[in-house]
Backbone as ProteinMPNN parsed JSONL, in Angstrom:
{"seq_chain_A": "XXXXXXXXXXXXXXXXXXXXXXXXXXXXXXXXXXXXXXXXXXXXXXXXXXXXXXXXXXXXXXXXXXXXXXXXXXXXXXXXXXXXXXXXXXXXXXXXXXXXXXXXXXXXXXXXXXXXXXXXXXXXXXXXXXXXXXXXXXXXXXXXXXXXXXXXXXXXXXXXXXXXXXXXXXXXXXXXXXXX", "coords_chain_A": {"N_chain_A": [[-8.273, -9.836, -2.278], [-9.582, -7.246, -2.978], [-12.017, -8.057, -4.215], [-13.714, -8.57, -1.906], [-14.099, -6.058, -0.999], [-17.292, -3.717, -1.262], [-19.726, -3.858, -3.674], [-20.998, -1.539, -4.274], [-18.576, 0.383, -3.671], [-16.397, 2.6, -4.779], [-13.257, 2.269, -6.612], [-10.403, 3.303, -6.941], [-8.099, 2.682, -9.262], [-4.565, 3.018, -9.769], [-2.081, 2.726, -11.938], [1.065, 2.575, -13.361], [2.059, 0.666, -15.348], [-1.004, -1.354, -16.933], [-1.541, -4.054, -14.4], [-2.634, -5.311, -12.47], [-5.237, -6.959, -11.89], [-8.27, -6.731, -11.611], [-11.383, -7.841, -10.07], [-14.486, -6.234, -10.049], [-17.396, -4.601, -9.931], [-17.02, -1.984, -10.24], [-14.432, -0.273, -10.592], [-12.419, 2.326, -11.288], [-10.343, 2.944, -13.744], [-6.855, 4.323, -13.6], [-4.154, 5.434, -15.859], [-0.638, 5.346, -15.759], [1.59, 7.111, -18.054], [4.404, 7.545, -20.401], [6.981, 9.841, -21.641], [6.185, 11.343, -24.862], [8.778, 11.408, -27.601], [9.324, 13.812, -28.034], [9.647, 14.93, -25.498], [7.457, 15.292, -24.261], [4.373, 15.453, -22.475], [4.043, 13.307, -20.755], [2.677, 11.488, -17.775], [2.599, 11.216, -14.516], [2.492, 8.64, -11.739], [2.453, 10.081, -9.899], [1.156, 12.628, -10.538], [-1.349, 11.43, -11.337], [-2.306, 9.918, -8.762], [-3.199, 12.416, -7.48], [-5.467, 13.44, -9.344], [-6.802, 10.881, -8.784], [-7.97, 11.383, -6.132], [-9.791, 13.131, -6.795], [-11.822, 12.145, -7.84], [-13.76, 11.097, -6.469], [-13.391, 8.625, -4.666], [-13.974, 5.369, -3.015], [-11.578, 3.468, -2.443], [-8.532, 3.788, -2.966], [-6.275, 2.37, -5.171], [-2.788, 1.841, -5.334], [-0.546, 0.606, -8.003], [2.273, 0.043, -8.023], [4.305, 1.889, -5.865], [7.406, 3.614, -6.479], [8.656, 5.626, -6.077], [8.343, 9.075, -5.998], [5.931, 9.687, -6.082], [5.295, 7.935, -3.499], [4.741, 9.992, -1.648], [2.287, 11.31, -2.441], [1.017, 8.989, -1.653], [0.232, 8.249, 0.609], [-0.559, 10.764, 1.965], [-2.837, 10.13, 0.571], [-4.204, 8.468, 1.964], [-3.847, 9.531, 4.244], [-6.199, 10.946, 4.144], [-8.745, 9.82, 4.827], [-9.732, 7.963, 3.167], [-9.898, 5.016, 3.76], [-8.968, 1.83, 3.82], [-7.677, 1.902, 1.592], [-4.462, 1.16, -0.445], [-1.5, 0.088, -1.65], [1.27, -1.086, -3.104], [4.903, -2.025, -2.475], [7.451, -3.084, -3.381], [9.866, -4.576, -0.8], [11.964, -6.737, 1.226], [11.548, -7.67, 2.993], [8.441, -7.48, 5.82], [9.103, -6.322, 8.119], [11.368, -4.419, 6.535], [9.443, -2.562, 5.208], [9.248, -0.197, 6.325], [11.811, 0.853, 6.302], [11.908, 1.2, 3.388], [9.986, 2.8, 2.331], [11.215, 5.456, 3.634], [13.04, 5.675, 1.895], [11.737, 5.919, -0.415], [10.285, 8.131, 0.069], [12.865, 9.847, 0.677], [13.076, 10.541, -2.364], [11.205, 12.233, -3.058], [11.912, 14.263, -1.381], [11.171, 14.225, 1.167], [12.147, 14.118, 4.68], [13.406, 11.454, 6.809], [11.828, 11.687, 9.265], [9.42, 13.095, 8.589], [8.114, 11.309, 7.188], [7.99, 8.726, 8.556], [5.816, 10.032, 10.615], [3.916, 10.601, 8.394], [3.078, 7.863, 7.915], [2.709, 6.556, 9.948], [0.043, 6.563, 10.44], [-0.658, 6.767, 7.985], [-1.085, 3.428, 6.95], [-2.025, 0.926, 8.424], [-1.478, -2.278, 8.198], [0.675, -4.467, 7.114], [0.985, -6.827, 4.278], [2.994, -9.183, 3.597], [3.917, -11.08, 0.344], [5.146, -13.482, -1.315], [6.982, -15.663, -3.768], [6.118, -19.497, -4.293], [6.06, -21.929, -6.172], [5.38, -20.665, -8.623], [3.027, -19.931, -7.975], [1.412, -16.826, -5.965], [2.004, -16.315, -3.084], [0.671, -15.401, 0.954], [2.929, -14.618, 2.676], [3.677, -13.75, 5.282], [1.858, -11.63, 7.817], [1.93, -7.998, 8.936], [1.542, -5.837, 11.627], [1.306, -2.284, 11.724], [3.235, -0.508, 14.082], [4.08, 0.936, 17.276], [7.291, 0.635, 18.961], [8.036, -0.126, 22.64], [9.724, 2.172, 22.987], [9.068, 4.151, 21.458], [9.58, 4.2, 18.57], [8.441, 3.519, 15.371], [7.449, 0.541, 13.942], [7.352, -2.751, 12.295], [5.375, -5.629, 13.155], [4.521, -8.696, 13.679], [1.902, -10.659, 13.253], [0.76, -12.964, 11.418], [2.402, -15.287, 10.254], [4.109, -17.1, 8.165], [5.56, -20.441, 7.887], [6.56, -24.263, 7.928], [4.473, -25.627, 8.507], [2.449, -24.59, 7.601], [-0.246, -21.041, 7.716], [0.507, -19.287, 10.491], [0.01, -17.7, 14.079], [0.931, -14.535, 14.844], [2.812, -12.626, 17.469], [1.652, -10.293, 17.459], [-1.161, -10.604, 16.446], [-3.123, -10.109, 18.432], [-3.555, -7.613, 18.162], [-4.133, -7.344, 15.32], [-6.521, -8.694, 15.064], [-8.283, -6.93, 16.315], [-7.739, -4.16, 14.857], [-9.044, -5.495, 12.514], [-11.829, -5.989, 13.408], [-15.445, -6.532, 13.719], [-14.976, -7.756, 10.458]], "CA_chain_A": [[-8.615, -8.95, -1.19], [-10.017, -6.271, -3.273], [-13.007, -8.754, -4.123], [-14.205, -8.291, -0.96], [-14.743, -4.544, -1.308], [-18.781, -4.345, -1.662], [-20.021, -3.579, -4.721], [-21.418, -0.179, -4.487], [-17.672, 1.183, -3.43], [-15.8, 2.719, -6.268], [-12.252, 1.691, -6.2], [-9.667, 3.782, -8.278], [-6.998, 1.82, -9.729], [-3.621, 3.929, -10.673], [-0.772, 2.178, -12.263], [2.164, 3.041, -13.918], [1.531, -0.112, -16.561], [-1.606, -2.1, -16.494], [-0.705, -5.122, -14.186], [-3.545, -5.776, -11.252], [-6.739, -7.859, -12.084], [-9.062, -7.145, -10.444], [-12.778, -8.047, -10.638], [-15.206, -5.7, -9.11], [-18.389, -4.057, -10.68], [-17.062, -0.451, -10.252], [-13.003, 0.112, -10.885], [-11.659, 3.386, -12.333], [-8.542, 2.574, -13.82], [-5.789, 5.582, -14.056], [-2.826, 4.752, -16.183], [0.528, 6.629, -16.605], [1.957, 7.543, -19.803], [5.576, 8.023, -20.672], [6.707, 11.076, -22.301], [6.902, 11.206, -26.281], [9.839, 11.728, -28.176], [9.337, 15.508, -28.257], [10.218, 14.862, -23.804], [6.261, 16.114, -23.569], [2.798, 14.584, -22.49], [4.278, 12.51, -19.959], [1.481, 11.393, -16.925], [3.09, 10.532, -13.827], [2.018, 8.276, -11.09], [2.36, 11.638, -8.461], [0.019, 13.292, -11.249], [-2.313, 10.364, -11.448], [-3.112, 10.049, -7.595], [-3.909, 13.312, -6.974], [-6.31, 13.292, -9.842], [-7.395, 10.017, -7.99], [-8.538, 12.009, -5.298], [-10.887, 14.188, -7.147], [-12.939, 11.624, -8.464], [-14.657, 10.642, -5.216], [-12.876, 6.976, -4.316], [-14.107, 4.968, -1.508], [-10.707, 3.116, -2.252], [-7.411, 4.415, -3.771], [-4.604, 1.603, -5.486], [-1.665, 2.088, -6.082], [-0.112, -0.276, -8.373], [3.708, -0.136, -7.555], [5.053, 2.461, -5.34], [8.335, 3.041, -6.848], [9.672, 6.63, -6.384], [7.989, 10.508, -5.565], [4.274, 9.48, -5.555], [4.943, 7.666, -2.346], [3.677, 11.225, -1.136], [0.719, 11.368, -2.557], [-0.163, 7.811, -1.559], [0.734, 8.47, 1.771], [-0.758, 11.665, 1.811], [-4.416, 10.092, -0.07], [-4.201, 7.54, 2.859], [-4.33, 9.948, 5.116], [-7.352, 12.199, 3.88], [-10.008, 9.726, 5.159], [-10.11, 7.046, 1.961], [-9.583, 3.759, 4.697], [-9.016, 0.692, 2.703], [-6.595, 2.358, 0.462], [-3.218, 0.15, -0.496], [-0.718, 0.091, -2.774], [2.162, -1.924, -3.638], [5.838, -1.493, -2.654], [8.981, -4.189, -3.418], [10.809, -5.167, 0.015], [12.471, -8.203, 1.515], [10.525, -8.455, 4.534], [7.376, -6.475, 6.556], [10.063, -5.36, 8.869], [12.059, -3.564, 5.97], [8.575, -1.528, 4.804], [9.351, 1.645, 6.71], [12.789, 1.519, 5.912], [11.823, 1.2, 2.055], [9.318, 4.146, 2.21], [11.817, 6.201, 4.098], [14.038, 5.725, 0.995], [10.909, 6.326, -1.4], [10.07, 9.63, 0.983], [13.869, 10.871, -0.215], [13.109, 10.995, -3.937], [10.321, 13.157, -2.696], [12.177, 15.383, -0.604], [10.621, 13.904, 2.402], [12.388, 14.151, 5.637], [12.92, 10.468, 7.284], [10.571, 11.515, 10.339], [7.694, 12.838, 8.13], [7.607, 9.593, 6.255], [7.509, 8.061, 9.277], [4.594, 10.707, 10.761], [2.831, 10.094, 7.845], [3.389, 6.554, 7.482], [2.318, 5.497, 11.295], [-1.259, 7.373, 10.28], [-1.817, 6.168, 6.847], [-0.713, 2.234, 7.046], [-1.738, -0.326, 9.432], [-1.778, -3.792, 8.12], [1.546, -5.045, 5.908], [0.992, -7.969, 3.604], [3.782, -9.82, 2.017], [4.067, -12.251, -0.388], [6.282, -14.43, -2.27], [5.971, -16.493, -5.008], [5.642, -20.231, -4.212], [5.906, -23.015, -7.171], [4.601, -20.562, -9.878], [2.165, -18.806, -7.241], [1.673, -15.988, -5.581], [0.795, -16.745, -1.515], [0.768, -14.988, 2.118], [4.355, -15.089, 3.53], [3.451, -12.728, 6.763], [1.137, -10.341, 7.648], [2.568, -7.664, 10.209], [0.941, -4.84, 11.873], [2.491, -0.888, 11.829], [3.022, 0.338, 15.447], [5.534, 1.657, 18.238], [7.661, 0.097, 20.027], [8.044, 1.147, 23.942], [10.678, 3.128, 23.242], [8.227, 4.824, 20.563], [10.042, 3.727, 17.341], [7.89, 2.504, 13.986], [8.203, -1.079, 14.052], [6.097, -3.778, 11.74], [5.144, -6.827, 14.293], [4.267, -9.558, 12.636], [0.742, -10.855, 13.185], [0.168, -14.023, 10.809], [3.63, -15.696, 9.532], [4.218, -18.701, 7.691], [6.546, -21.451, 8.14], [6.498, -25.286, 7.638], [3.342, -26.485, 8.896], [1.461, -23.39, 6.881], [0.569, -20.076, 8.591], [0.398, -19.254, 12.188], [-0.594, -16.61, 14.774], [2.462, -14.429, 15.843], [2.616, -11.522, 18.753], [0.689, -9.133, 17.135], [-2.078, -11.307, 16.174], [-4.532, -9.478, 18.604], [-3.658, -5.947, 17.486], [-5.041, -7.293, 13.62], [-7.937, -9.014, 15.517], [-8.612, -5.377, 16.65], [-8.274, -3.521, 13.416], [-10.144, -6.124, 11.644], [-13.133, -5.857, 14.039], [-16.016, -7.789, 13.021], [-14.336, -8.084, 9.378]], "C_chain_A": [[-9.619, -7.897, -1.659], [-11.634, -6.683, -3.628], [-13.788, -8.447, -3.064], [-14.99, -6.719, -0.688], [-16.406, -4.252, -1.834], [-18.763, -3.522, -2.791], [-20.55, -2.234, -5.341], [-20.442, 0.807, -4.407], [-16.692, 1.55, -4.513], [-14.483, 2.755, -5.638], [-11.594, 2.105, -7.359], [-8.261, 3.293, -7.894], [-5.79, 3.222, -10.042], [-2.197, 2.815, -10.538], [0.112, 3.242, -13.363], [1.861, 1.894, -15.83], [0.536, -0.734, -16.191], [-1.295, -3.676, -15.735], [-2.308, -5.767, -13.201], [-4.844, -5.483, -12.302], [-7.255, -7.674, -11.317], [-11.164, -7.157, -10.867], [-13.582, -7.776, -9.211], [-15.915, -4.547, -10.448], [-17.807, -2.24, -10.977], [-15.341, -0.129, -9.954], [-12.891, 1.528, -12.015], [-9.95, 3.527, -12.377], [-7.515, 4.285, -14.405], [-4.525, 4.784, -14.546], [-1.738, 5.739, -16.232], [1.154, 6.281, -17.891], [3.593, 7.925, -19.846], [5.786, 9.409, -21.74], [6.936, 10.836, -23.901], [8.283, 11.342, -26.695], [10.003, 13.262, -28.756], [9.785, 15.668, -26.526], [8.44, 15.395, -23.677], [5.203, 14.744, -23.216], [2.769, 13.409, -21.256], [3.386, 12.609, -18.643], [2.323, 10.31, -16.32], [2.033, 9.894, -12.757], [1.658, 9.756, -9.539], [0.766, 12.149, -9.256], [-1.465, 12.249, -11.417], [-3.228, 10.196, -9.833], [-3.761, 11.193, -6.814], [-5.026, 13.088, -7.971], [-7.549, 11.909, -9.447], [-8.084, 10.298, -6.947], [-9.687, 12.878, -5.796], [-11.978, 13.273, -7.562], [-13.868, 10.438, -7.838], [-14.649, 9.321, -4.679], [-13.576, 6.939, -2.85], [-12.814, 4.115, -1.156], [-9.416, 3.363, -3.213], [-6.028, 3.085, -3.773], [-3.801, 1.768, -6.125], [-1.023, 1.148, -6.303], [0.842, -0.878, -8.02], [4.471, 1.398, -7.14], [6.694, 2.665, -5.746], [9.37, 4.717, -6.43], [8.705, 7.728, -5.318], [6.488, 9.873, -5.118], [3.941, 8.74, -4.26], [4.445, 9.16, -1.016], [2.364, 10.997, -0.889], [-0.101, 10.408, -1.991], [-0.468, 8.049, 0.084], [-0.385, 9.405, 2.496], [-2.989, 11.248, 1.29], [-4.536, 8.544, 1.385], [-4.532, 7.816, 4.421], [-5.402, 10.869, 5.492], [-8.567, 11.145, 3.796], [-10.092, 8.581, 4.338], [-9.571, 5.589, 2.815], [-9.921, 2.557, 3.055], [-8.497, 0.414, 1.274], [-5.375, 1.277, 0.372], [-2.498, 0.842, -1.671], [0.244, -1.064, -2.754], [3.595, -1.833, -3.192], [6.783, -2.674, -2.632], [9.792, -3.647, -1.711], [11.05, -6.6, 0.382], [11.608, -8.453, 2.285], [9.566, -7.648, 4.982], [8.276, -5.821, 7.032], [10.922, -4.127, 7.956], [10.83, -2.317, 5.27], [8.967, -0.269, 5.112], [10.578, 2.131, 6.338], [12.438, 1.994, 3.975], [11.502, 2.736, 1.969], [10.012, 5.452, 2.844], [12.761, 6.456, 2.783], [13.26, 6.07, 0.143], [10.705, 7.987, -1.328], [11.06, 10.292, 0.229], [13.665, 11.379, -1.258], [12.042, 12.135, -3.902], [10.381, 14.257, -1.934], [11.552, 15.534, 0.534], [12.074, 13.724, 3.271], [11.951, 12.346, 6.547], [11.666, 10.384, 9.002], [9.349, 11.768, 9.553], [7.394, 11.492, 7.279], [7.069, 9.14, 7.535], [6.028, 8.61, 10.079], [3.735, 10.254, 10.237], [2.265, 8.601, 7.601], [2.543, 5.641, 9.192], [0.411, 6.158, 10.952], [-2.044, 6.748, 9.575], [-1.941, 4.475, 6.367], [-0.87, 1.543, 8.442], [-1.322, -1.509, 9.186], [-0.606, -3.457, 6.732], [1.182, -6.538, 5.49], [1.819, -8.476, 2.801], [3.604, -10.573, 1.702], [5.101, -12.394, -1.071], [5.812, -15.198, -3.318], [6.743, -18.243, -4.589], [5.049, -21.353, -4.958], [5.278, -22.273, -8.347], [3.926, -19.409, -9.291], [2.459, -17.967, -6.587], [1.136, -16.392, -3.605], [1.697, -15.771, -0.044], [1.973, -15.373, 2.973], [3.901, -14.696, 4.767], [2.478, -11.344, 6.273], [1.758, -9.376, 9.213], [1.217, -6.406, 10.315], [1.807, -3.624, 12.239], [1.986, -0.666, 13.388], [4.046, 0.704, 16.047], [5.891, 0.701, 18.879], [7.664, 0.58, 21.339], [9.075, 1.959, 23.627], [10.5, 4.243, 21.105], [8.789, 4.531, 19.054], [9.252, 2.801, 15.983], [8.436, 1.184, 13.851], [6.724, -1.791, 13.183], [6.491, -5.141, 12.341], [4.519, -7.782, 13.122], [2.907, -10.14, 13.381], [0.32, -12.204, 12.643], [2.034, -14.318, 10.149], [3.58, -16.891, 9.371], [5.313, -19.747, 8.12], [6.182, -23.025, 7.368], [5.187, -25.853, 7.157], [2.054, -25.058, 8.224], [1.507, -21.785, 7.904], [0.076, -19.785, 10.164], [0.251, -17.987, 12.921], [0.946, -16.063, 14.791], [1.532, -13.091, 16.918], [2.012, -10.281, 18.514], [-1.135, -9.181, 16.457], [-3.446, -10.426, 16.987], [-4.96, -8.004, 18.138], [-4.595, -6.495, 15.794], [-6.113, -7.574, 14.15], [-8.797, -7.58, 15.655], [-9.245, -4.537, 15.718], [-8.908, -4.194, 12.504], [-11.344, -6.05, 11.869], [-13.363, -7.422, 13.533], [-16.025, -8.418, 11.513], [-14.345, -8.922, 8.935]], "O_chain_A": [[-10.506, -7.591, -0.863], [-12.502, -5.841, -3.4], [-14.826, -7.905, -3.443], [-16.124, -6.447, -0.294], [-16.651, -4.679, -2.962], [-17.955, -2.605, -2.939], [-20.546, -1.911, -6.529], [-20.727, 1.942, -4.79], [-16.192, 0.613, -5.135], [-14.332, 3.124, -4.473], [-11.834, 1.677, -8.487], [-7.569, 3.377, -6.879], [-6.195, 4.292, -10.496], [-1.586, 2.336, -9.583], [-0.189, 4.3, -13.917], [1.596, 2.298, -16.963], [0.636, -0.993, -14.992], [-0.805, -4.52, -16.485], [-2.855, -6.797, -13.595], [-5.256, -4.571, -13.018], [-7.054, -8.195, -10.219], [-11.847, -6.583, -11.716], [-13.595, -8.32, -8.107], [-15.376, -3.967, -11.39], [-18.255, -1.502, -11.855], [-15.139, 0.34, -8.834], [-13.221, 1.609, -13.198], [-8.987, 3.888, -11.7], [-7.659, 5.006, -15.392], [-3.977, 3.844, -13.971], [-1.913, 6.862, -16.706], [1.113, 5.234, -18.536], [3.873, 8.834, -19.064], [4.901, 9.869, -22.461], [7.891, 10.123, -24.208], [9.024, 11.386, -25.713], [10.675, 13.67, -29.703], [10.352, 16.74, -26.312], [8.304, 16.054, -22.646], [5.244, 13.561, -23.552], [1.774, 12.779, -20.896], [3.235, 13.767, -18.255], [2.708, 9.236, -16.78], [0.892, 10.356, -12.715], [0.834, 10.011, -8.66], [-0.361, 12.081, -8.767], [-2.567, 12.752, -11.636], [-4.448, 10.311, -9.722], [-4.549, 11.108, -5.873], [-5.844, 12.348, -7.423], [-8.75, 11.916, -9.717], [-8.949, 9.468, -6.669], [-10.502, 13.279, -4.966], [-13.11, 13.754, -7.608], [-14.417, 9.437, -8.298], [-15.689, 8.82, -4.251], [-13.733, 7.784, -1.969], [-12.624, 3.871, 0.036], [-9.559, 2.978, -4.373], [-5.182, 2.862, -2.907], [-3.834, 1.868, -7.351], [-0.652, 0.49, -5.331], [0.781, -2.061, -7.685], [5.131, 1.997, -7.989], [7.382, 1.759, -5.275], [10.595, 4.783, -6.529], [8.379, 7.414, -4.173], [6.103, 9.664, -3.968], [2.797, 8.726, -3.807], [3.97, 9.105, 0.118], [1.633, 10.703, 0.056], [-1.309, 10.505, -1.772], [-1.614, 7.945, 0.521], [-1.042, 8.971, 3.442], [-3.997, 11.884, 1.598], [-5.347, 7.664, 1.098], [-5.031, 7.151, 5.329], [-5.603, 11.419, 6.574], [-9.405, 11.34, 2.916], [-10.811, 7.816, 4.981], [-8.61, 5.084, 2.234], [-10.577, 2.512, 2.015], [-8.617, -0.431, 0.387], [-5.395, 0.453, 1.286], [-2.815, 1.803, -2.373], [-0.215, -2.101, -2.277], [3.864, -0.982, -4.04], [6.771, -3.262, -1.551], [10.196, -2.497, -1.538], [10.403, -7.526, -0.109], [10.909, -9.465, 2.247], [9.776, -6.59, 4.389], [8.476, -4.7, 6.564], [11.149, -3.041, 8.49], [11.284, -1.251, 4.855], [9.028, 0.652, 4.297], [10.777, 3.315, 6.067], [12.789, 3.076, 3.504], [12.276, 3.65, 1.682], [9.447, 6.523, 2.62], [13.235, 7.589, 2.71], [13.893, 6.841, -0.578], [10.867, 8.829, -2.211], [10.758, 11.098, -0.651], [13.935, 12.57, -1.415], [12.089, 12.966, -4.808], [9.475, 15.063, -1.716], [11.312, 16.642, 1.016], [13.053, 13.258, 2.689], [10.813, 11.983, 6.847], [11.038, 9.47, 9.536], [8.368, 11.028, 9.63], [6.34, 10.968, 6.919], [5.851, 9.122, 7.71], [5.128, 7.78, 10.2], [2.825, 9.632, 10.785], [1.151, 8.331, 7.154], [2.046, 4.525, 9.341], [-0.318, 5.765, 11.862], [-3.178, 6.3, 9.746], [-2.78, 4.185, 5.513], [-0.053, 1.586, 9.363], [-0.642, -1.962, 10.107], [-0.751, -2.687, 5.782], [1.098, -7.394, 6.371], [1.709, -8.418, 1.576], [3.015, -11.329, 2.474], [5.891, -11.507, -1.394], [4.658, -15.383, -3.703], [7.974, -18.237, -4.586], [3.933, -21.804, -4.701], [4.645, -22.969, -9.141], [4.017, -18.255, -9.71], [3.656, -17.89, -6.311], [0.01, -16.662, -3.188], [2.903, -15.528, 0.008], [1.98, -16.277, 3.808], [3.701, -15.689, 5.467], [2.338, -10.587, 5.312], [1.969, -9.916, 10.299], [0.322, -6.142, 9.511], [2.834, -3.752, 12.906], [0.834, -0.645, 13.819], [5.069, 0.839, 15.375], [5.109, -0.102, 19.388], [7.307, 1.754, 21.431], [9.185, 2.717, 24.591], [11.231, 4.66, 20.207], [7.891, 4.843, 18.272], [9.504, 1.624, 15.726], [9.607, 0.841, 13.688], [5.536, -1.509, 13.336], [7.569, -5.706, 12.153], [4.165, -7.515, 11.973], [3.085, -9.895, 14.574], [-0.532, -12.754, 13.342], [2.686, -13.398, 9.655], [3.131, -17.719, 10.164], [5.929, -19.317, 9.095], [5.574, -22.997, 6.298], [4.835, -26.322, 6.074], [0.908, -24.899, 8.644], [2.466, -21.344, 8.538], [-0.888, -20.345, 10.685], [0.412, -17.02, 12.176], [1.942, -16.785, 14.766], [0.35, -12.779, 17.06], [1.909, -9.366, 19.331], [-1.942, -8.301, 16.158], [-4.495, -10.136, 16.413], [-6.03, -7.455, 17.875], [-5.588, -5.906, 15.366], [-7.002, -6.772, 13.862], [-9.855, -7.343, 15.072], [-10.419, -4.199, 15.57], [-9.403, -3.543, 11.584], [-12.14, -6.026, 10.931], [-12.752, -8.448, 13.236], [-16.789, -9.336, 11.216], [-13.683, -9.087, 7.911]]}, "name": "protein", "num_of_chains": 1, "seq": "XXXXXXXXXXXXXXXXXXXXXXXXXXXXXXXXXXXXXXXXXXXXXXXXXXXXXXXXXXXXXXXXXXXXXXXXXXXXXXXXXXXXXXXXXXXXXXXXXXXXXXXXXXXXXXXXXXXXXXXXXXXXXXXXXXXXXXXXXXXXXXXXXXXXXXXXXXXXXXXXXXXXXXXXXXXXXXXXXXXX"}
């Protein structure tokens, strides 16, 4: 996906360990650091994405979402940097908001501002699975309301048998994809 990103757009990487490949002329990779054995020096992922912000991204990744820095990402997602992502472990698209509602806690987030911030700075969920070895496109959903205004991820592209297939949210991605 990140391939796609044109070549003149600088695209800052922040992980926790180096893990994501990615091949593109212009990556600035941020790493975090554990603390020594004195408890000092330690460089967190929170401390890493703000510093990600200063150094003029046209796209901000976050490796693996795992704890507090779902703030910041949240937060650098919603200050204009479109085409931002990150990473976060759930079972399904549908369980995303609950996840990040549970990430939000460790952050002393409030489950509505997650969700505030979260319907703002996230449109498009992508999961995957792994698949004989590989990695491939289980569902793609899209973030929106239900009528009875509630954060909900619709599903958009889902797989099955016969490979993958349109679902009921299919024109909303058509939408936000544009001419994409």
């Amino acid at each position: 996906m990140l391939r796609e990103v044109p070549a003149d757009e600088r695209i800052v990487l922040v992980e926790d360990v180096r893990e994501l490949r990615i091949e593109h002329p212009h990556v600035v990779r941020l790493e975090g650091r554990a603390p020594n054995v004195e408890g000092v020096g330690e460089i967190t992922l929170s401390v890493l994405v703000r510093q990600a912000l200063r150094m003029r991204p046209d796209r901000i990744v976050v490796g693996e979402v795992r704890g507090a820095e779902v703030r910041e990402l949240m937060s650098a997602l919603n200050t204009g940097h479109e085409g931002g992502c990150g990473t976060v472990h759930a079972n399904a698209p549908a369980d995303v908001i609950a996840r990040f509602e549970a990430l939000g806690a460790l952050a002393a987030m409030s489950p509505e501002a997650v969700r505030t911030q979260l319907a703002s700075a996230l449109q498009v969920v992508i999961h995957l699975d792994r698949s004989g070895g590989q990695r491939r496109v289980a569902e793609v959903g899209v973030i929106g309301r239900d009528p009875s205004g509630q954060l909900v991820v619709r599903a958009a592209v889902g797989g099955g048998p016969e490979g993958l297939r349109r679902g009921p949210a299919w024109p909303d991605l058509q939408r936000w994809l544009g001419s994409w």
